[in-house]
């Protein structure tokens, strides 16, 4: 079958021979046995297994009208509102597994590839080969159920060097050579989430303009396996740990980020999606409705995460014996209000979806941008609630090993809750600690804060999608209604 | 035709002989010639005229399946989601006229009567006469297109007196006598908006419990014309003025509030909807889904008002020459986000509507409560933007008379904008002044802040409509997943 | 005696023959009999009378070391920290009278003149005559106890016209002619608070640069009586009323704002403080430490106003029977925190005062700017509390005339509080109405929001007064402490 | 000399034989060689060494008037405002070393002991032996320069068990036996910061009332060495690391928290400060002016921390090349405003200090409470700024080992800043990471949020220290001024 199971997923990752650095050393053993990666691999393996569970297989996959094969449903290019609803239901099923903590749950990149695929036709006018490459690569990903990461953030210093000296010393990623069979790329990308736990990587720097048109060396997009010669991955510190009790989130959901360096890497010709013209990059994303399709996936993730936080804050209120206080009612009510907003915005994006020129149904953009703009502050507000409710209980937290030691009796006696054992009470606060003030939660917070860009980017995205003329005209009409201006 | 036009509306109001006090004197002349009332009367007359405009008559009214008559569409008891959409479209048409400034636009009370009507059946088990009275009164309002106000807020001091001394000295409104033909009621209601510009008044105090069951004298509801013997209306100061230029909002939308006193007023038997049992009052509103139906109307009003503010803030940004600044993009983008929230919540309330036991379609409650909880702060945030943008231009504002005087030339020269005449610039800021820091705007702000109750009331309404159990269970499941608890 | 009493103050104002427009007509009768002015005049008269009250005369005035005369203490140019404390005590006495509602309490402009006087010496290097004019004018104001207003905000449209066309069509105020005896000025100033209730007016536009140096026609400052030929005052709508009961604030503290137009007005040579060189204007204010001295006065006003709001919110909490609720404790505690901030910042500005080059003691600038930056939001926060506490009690408010009418009995019965008469309860809410949502309070809110400029102006003022180098060096030191950098 | 140096401090800690658990095992080796403790020990050793640095010895210590000995200045019981200033200067010197990150910098507990000492006299009326014990213990601490921790937070579950069953099963700490020589105590304390890096521990549970008066077993206070039989310390996970480069804060300032269990511990009679009467405990703290003296120390720490954050945010703005943007000016200006508030409040607490009944000078309480109430939100606001400025640069951070590895060249090339080396740029962001989203910073955030109690505790502390009567009277006076009430 075209859809992977968990075992195949892990074997694929372990099989890769990539040049990956962690804490100053290269990792030699299989990632599935490395504590920084194995929790996440296990979680994602369980997610892939869901595709084969009889009860939900119909919801997790779709049967191709062309070849009769079953594919992962997040690869489905939607032809109707019903298709959008099917996509949402599938994404909800995975989100029930990862509770919104996987920013790079495979459906995210599957959706990204699908969105690019729906715009493949525009490549034809530049170069029919590009269109062909993109379509074939989408089909390849779909039929092999490829797990994909992506890279696009360039080094901070490149932003200036590029302008100052286009030709030589710039550290911006660029095409430095090309021949019949492909191109040679040099440069680095700052932060590829899950790069090491994926099969391949999609690379698309924001294509900046150049004087060298139509051979802008900074304008390109391609996808390659992780183990090409010249590729290097450098990981950040891991926040994970093997104990589900001590670190319930990071032991399952730690998505490692890596810097990805391309040192004279040769990219085969059939993997290149465009080259030399920055305009194409812009159009590929906008005409592929990337922000709408990805926004729909991300909003589904936001909702799952909000529900998890709703549950956690309700449990904590019970545990702290404050469920009946007015402040608790206000907090819960505030989260419910957020949740209703998010769910209604998702519903609106589906109900108001419209077909694009090629007949693909695109979720309405305005409600999705509205959700994105708000989520960063919603999320921070909920984290602040966690901190408020937990107070000093968030600091003095023994570990699984402490509980199992000779000192465990003291802990069981003195750290019990009103109606809960010490084991349960500590377990709840360890979860809260990871989310509210631990390093896993810190990265998640930063991640949500900037998911689709900073405030300026998001507000201008919203501003530009609207026309204000009719609202201004309404005021004019109101002020001049029935008036004869005499001055 | 059953639907009124504007002339009929005004004639009806002028015909009333009510005992009404303003600034220490009774008003003797027709309200349509009184500066505190005539602007509003004219606006509402234009709204009633819309029911007869050929182009929109189909949207403004509906044809009864029973008698073939055309009635105002806000009287329609909805039997499908499509009916809810029709109701919304009609309410939008009126809201385009009053831009959300009429908290007591006639569709509000029409909707209230309709909601009570859908619960009339429950009165039968208490007293079949009540059911009959309520149904007949609804039909009367619908067929005469009665303009209705309502009264329910009791004196502050009554809250205590009632508990202390039930029988005698309490100032809480109560039934003090009754006979074959009706009851005698004594008491006062604090704030009936538009009482004097309506035909009749619906009275339903929050029915507090009493020891005297089943003859609780504080439990009752009825509707009567405004000019029964013993009724007195005392108005607050008016914020309106006749110049549309100087006071563009209050000259059109000033809804006078009045205290309504019932001094031994005799209420005819056929106008009584229930009596003596506080439980009925609670059920009448909850089973009539008052908050859902009214919430749907109010949310439509919120949206219209938000669009008006969006237009105004866009115009002001142009006028102040700051349209291209980042702060303007942030402001506008923030309002657009509010607007998307509100619209999506309304759509969700319609899409997720369900039939009640009698087959009436009820808008989903959760999105509507979410909208209500947020609007108060949304509105204040927009007012704050108005103040920020306008700065000192909001203070030094000449009047129409100044412009027409010999000093007008100076004003025209020195108060012009960059691309606008002084007349236009002042006109825009006078509108802003009324809304942002004038007394009309002040009352509107207070009105929106407490429309459906204070924060505590609203948050508990939200809290109680949800069940948290499944969210808590999710956390339990997560924490114990794959764990063997050994302690 | 050099210090005025109230009678002299009012007589002086009534004696003026100024060209003043109100609502499209010129005012012909004495201002002390005009409802838009007489309340304020009476309040300020009482303030001037305080200078003659034996018990506080020592605190209200000072005896000149030069001529032995007693002058108003806000004219005192401070030579020590003790002088600053004396100034503060005097300003507090006046503020106890106006509770911070008079933004142009006479000590504000007295302080402004004093600050310019302390920098008079710098005019000498440009033109000794200017220095002489300024010193003599300060002495004149001090010895006649002149009540002064000021004007400096130019028309919005002037900001562009000036740049586009310097010479002719600009509407920016400018010197259009000059001779042996003085200059002719043409132009308008947007908003002179209390212009009509003062004896004279100080005019100092922000001196913008010009190509025409050293004869920049836009750079000048002067002071003149209000009744020179060619001067016109145009008032905004009045928010005041004669009933202290109905409008307790505006009936006492309404400071009318006026547009002031100079139509070819001849300014006598001895009243000109500088001319033709914009640099002088900047230096006069900065070297006269205007922001420090005025900031000290304004902070004293803020404190008085905050104390008034503290009292009012405490009273309202009692009246609404919520004094013991947690939300009340939080509100009060929040205001007390603001109050402690403001008082400590004032104390710090005095304790850390230092002498300038001429030996005048200048309050420390940083704490004063900190106070100014915060007060706008402090004030809005308190207004929001007023609205929250009062709820619908802020809307349905009868007037003095209602209480006195035949309907008064109903009001007395139904509007009483728990332990208060209706008269007292209404009185409290009418005060709250004026402050929280009435037009007087609206103007005050706007006034405080922009008193010393908008947020951008204030933040850059703070930013520029500090040097960040030592704080950055601390971080460098910390990061490199004990480290040997090996890369 | 009575003042310790760093070597003596570390030797003292290493000499202790305490029963301490970390991650399920007891620690056997000296703490100074354990990575969870050695960084902090080294920092505090350097702080103790400062007492011997010639240049600042006069500021760090004071000479006793009684015995001529030099003692640590934070032990000084102040007899004048000048003494308060000396105390502050000493505390600033230590704070310059730890930048406010040590919540239990030794001056905190020295100040606590000093404050109890100033109230020792009140113990006399209960039992002269208590007074003697307290005075002698203070003198002992002062002359041996004892490093002290404290414990007072009881198990969550104890709050209920105590009420339900006073006698037996309660887990609240209590006296379970007593004889001639002392008492036996049983119970646990949740969170003793730095317990293991101190010589002794002061124990004072909040003395709850009991029916068993005057022998309330829950009311007591004492101080003992850490290594008495029956004492157990259980540590939380450590957030520290030995690399100053990778973890610049936790490698220096990680203050380990521990649960401290007293399992039938015998407390010698001369170390008991009171017993059996909960009233004494309350008075000891209030009459010792604990909140004032400790508040003065804590505010000095807040100021140091704020200055550190000011430096860091300035550096980050430079590094991110946004120093000249308006948003940066606003951020910096906001922090400067906080800093001016905090400094002015400290100054006010000193300037308005007054002597207590025994002649000890006590810093004014109101400004100190105002500072405490605000700091929690100030601090969170600054952390949020760090997150905003840093964006994704906070996530992808290589370590010292990465830089030193073969992959280091890539990092040096691609992670450099505009004008900074990769080494410097990463170093700055690693510091920011620890503070803004790392686990050390998470605990600090929680610590500052609840330092002196939750919001409710703090607001009621402020509320109770003020009298509102005069402010209410001012409103009464204002409303009735010149009025004749006729109703």
CSV table of C-alpha atoms in Angstrom, one decimal, chain A residues 19 21-25 153 155-157 160 169 171-172 186-188 190-192 230 232 234-237 239 241 246-247 257-259 261-263 319-321 325 327 380 383-399 401-403 405-408 410-411 413-418 425 430 433 436-443 445-447 449-450 455-456, chain D residues 19 21-25 153 155-157 160 169 171-172 186-188 190-192 230 232 234-237 239 241 246-247 257-259 261-263 319-321 325 327 380 383-399 401-403 405-408 410-411 413-418 425 430 433 436-443 445-447 449-450 455-456:
chain,number,residue,atom,x,y,z
A,19,UNK,CA,26.1,14.0,8.6
A,21,UNK,CA,26.2,16.9,14.8
A,22,UNK,CA,24.9,17.0,18.3
A,23,UNK,CA,26.7,18.7,21.2
A,24,UNK,CA,30.0,18.8,19.2
A,25,UNK,CA,30.0,15.2,18.1
A,153,UNK,CA,15.2,30.9,6.9
A,155,UNK,CA,21.4,33.5,8.1
A,156,UNK,CA,20.8,36.8,9.8
A,157,UNK,CA,24.1,38.2,8.4
A,160,UNK,CA,23.0,42.6,4.5
A,169,UNK,CA,31.3,37.1,-0.6
A,171,UNK,CA,26.8,34.1,2.6
A,172,UNK,CA,23.3,33.9,1.2
A,186,UNK,CA,26.1,26.7,-1.4
A,187,UNK,CA,24.6,28.2,1.7
A,188,UNK,CA,22.9,27.5,5.0
A,190,UNK,CA,18.9,28.4,10.1
A,191,UNK,CA,16.2,26.2,11.4
A,192,UNK,CA,14.8,23.1,9.8
A,230,UNK,CA,28.0,18.1,1.2
A,232,UNK,CA,25.5,18.9,7.2
A,234,UNK,CA,23.8,20.8,13.3
A,235,UNK,CA,21.3,20.2,16.1
A,236,UNK,CA,20.4,22.5,19.1
A,237,UNK,CA,20.4,21.1,22.6
A,239,UNK,CA,14.9,19.2,25.6
A,241,UNK,CA,14.2,12.8,28.2
A,246,UNK,CA,9.2,13.2,34.4
A,247,UNK,CA,8.9,14.8,31.0
A,257,UNK,CA,15.6,21.8,15.1
A,258,UNK,CA,18.7,21.7,13.0
A,259,UNK,CA,20.8,24.1,11.0
A,261,UNK,CA,24.3,23.5,5.6
A,262,UNK,CA,24.7,23.0,1.9
A,263,UNK,CA,28.4,22.9,1.1
A,319,UNK,CA,-6.3,19.7,42.0
A,320,UNK,CA,-5.8,23.1,43.6
A,321,UNK,CA,-9.3,23.0,45.1
A,325,UNK,CA,-14.0,30.2,42.7
A,327,UNK,CA,-11.4,33.4,39.1
A,380,UNK,CA,0.5,33.2,26.0
A,383,UNK,CA,0.4,29.7,29.7
A,384,UNK,CA,0.1,32.6,32.1
A,385,UNK,CA,-3.0,31.0,33.6
A,386,UNK,CA,-1.0,27.8,34.2
A,387,UNK,CA,1.6,29.8,36.0
A,388,UNK,CA,-1.0,31.6,38.1
A,389,UNK,CA,-2.9,28.5,39.2
A,390,UNK,CA,0.2,26.4,40.0
A,391,UNK,CA,2.2,28.9,42.1
A,392,UNK,CA,5.1,27.2,44.0
A,393,UNK,CA,3.8,23.7,43.2
A,394,UNK,CA,5.5,24.3,39.8
A,395,UNK,CA,8.9,24.5,41.4
A,396,UNK,CA,9.4,21.7,43.9
A,397,UNK,CA,8.8,18.6,41.8
A,398,UNK,CA,10.4,15.3,42.6
A,399,UNK,CA,11.2,12.8,39.8
A,401,UNK,CA,13.5,8.2,40.5
A,402,UNK,CA,12.8,10.1,43.7
A,403,UNK,CA,9.4,8.4,44.1
A,405,UNK,CA,13.8,5.7,46.1
A,406,UNK,CA,13.9,5.2,49.9
A,407,UNK,CA,12.8,8.9,50.1
A,408,UNK,CA,9.7,8.0,48.2
A,410,UNK,CA,8.1,11.0,52.5
A,411,UNK,CA,7.1,12.2,49.0
A,413,UNK,CA,3.0,11.3,52.4
A,414,UNK,CA,3.7,15.0,52.0
A,415,UNK,CA,3.0,15.7,48.3
A,416,UNK,CA,-0.4,14.1,48.0
A,417,UNK,CA,-3.3,16.2,47.0
A,418,UNK,CA,-6.7,16.5,48.6
A,425,UNK,CA,-0.5,15.2,41.7
A,430,UNK,CA,5.3,18.0,35.9
A,433,UNK,CA,6.0,22.6,34.3
A,436,UNK,CA,4.5,26.6,31.3
A,437,UNK,CA,8.1,27.1,32.4
A,438,UNK,CA,10.2,24.2,31.1
A,439,UNK,CA,12.5,24.4,28.0
A,440,UNK,CA,10.2,22.3,25.8
A,441,UNK,CA,7.3,24.8,26.6
A,442,UNK,CA,9.7,27.7,26.1
A,443,UNK,CA,10.4,26.6,22.5
A,445,UNK,CA,5.9,29.4,23.1
A,446,UNK,CA,8.5,31.0,20.8
A,447,UNK,CA,7.4,28.8,17.9
A,449,UNK,CA,4.7,33.4,18.7
A,450,UNK,CA,6.3,33.5,15.3
A,455,UNK,CA,3.1,40.9,14.2
A,456,UNK,CA,4.1,43.3,11.4
D,19,UNK,CA,20.9,13.6,54.3
D,21,UNK,CA,18.6,13.3,47.8
D,22,UNK,CA,19.0,14.2,44.2
D,23,UNK,CA,17.3,12.3,41.4
D,24,UNK,CA,16.6,9.3,43.6
D,25,UNK,CA,20.1,9.0,45.1
D,153,UNK,CA,5.5,26.6,53.2
D,155,UNK,CA,2.3,20.6,52.3
D,156,UNK,CA,-0.8,21.5,50.2
D,157,UNK,CA,-2.8,18.6,51.8
D,160,UNK,CA,-7.3,20.6,55.1
D,169,UNK,CA,-3.5,12.2,61.3
D,171,UNK,CA,0.4,16.0,58.1
D,172,UNK,CA,0.9,19.6,59.3
D,186,UNK,CA,7.5,16.2,62.9
D,187,UNK,CA,6.5,17.5,59.5
D,188,UNK,CA,7.7,18.7,56.1
D,190,UNK,CA,7.8,22.3,50.7
D,191,UNK,CA,10.4,24.6,49.4
D,192,UNK,CA,13.6,25.8,51.1
D,230,UNK,CA,16.0,13.0,61.3
D,232,UNK,CA,16.1,14.9,55.1
D,234,UNK,CA,15.0,16.2,48.7
D,235,UNK,CA,16.1,18.3,45.7
D,236,UNK,CA,14.3,19.2,42.5
D,237,UNK,CA,15.9,18.6,39.1
D,239,UNK,CA,18.8,23.5,35.9
D,241,UNK,CA,25.4,23.2,33.9
D,246,UNK,CA,26.3,27.5,27.3
D,247,UNK,CA,24.4,28.4,30.5
D,257,UNK,CA,15.2,24.3,46.1
D,258,UNK,CA,14.7,21.4,48.5
D,259,UNK,CA,11.9,19.8,50.4
D,261,UNK,CA,11.5,16.8,56.1
D,262,UNK,CA,11.7,16.7,59.9
D,263,UNK,CA,11.1,13.1,61.0
D,319,UNK,CA,22.6,42.9,17.7
D,320,UNK,CA,19.3,42.6,15.8
D,321,UNK,CA,19.9,45.9,14.1
D,325,UNK,CA,13.2,51.6,15.3
D,327,UNK,CA,9.4,49.9,18.8
D,380,UNK,CA,6.9,39.4,32.8
D,383,UNK,CA,10.6,38.7,29.5
D,384,UNK,CA,8.0,39.1,26.8
D,385,UNK,CA,10.2,41.8,25.2
D,386,UNK,CA,13.2,39.4,25.1
D,387,UNK,CA,11.0,36.9,23.3
D,388,UNK,CA,9.8,39.4,20.8
D,389,UNK,CA,13.2,40.8,20.0
D,390,UNK,CA,14.9,37.5,19.6
D,391,UNK,CA,12.4,35.6,17.5
D,392,UNK,CA,13.8,32.4,16.0
D,393,UNK,CA,17.3,33.3,17.0
D,394,UNK,CA,16.3,32.0,20.4
D,395,UNK,CA,15.8,28.5,19.2
D,396,UNK,CA,18.7,27.4,17.0
D,397,UNK,CA,21.6,27.9,19.4
D,398,UNK,CA,24.8,25.7,19.1
D,399,UNK,CA,26.8,25.0,22.2
D,401,UNK,CA,31.2,22.1,22.1
D,402,UNK,CA,29.7,22.7,18.7
D,403,UNK,CA,31.8,25.7,18.2
D,405,UNK,CA,34.1,20.9,16.8
D,406,UNK,CA,34.9,20.4,13.2
D,407,UNK,CA,31.5,21.9,12.4
D,408,UNK,CA,32.6,25.1,14.2
D,410,UNK,CA,30.2,26.6,9.5
D,411,UNK,CA,28.8,28.1,12.6
D,413,UNK,CA,30.6,31.7,9.1
D,414,UNK,CA,26.8,31.5,9.1
D,415,UNK,CA,25.9,32.6,12.6
D,416,UNK,CA,27.8,35.7,12.8
D,417,UNK,CA,26.0,39.0,13.4
D,418,UNK,CA,26.3,42.2,11.4
D,425,UNK,CA,26.2,36.6,18.9
D,430,UNK,CA,22.2,31.8,25.0
D,433,UNK,CA,17.4,31.9,26.1
D,436,UNK,CA,13.4,34.1,28.5
D,437,UNK,CA,12.5,30.5,27.8
D,438,UNK,CA,14.9,28.2,29.6
D,439,UNK,CA,14.2,26.3,32.8
D,440,UNK,CA,16.3,28.6,35.0
D,441,UNK,CA,14.4,31.6,33.7
D,442,UNK,CA,11.1,29.7,34.1
D,443,UNK,CA,11.8,29.1,37.8
D,445,UNK,CA,9.7,33.9,36.6
D,446,UNK,CA,7.5,31.8,38.9
D,447,UNK,CA,9.6,32.9,41.8
D,449,UNK,CA,5.4,36.1,40.4
D,450,UNK,CA,4.8,34.8,43.9
D,455,UNK,CA,-2.1,38.9,43.9
D,456,UNK,CA,-4.8,38.6,46.5
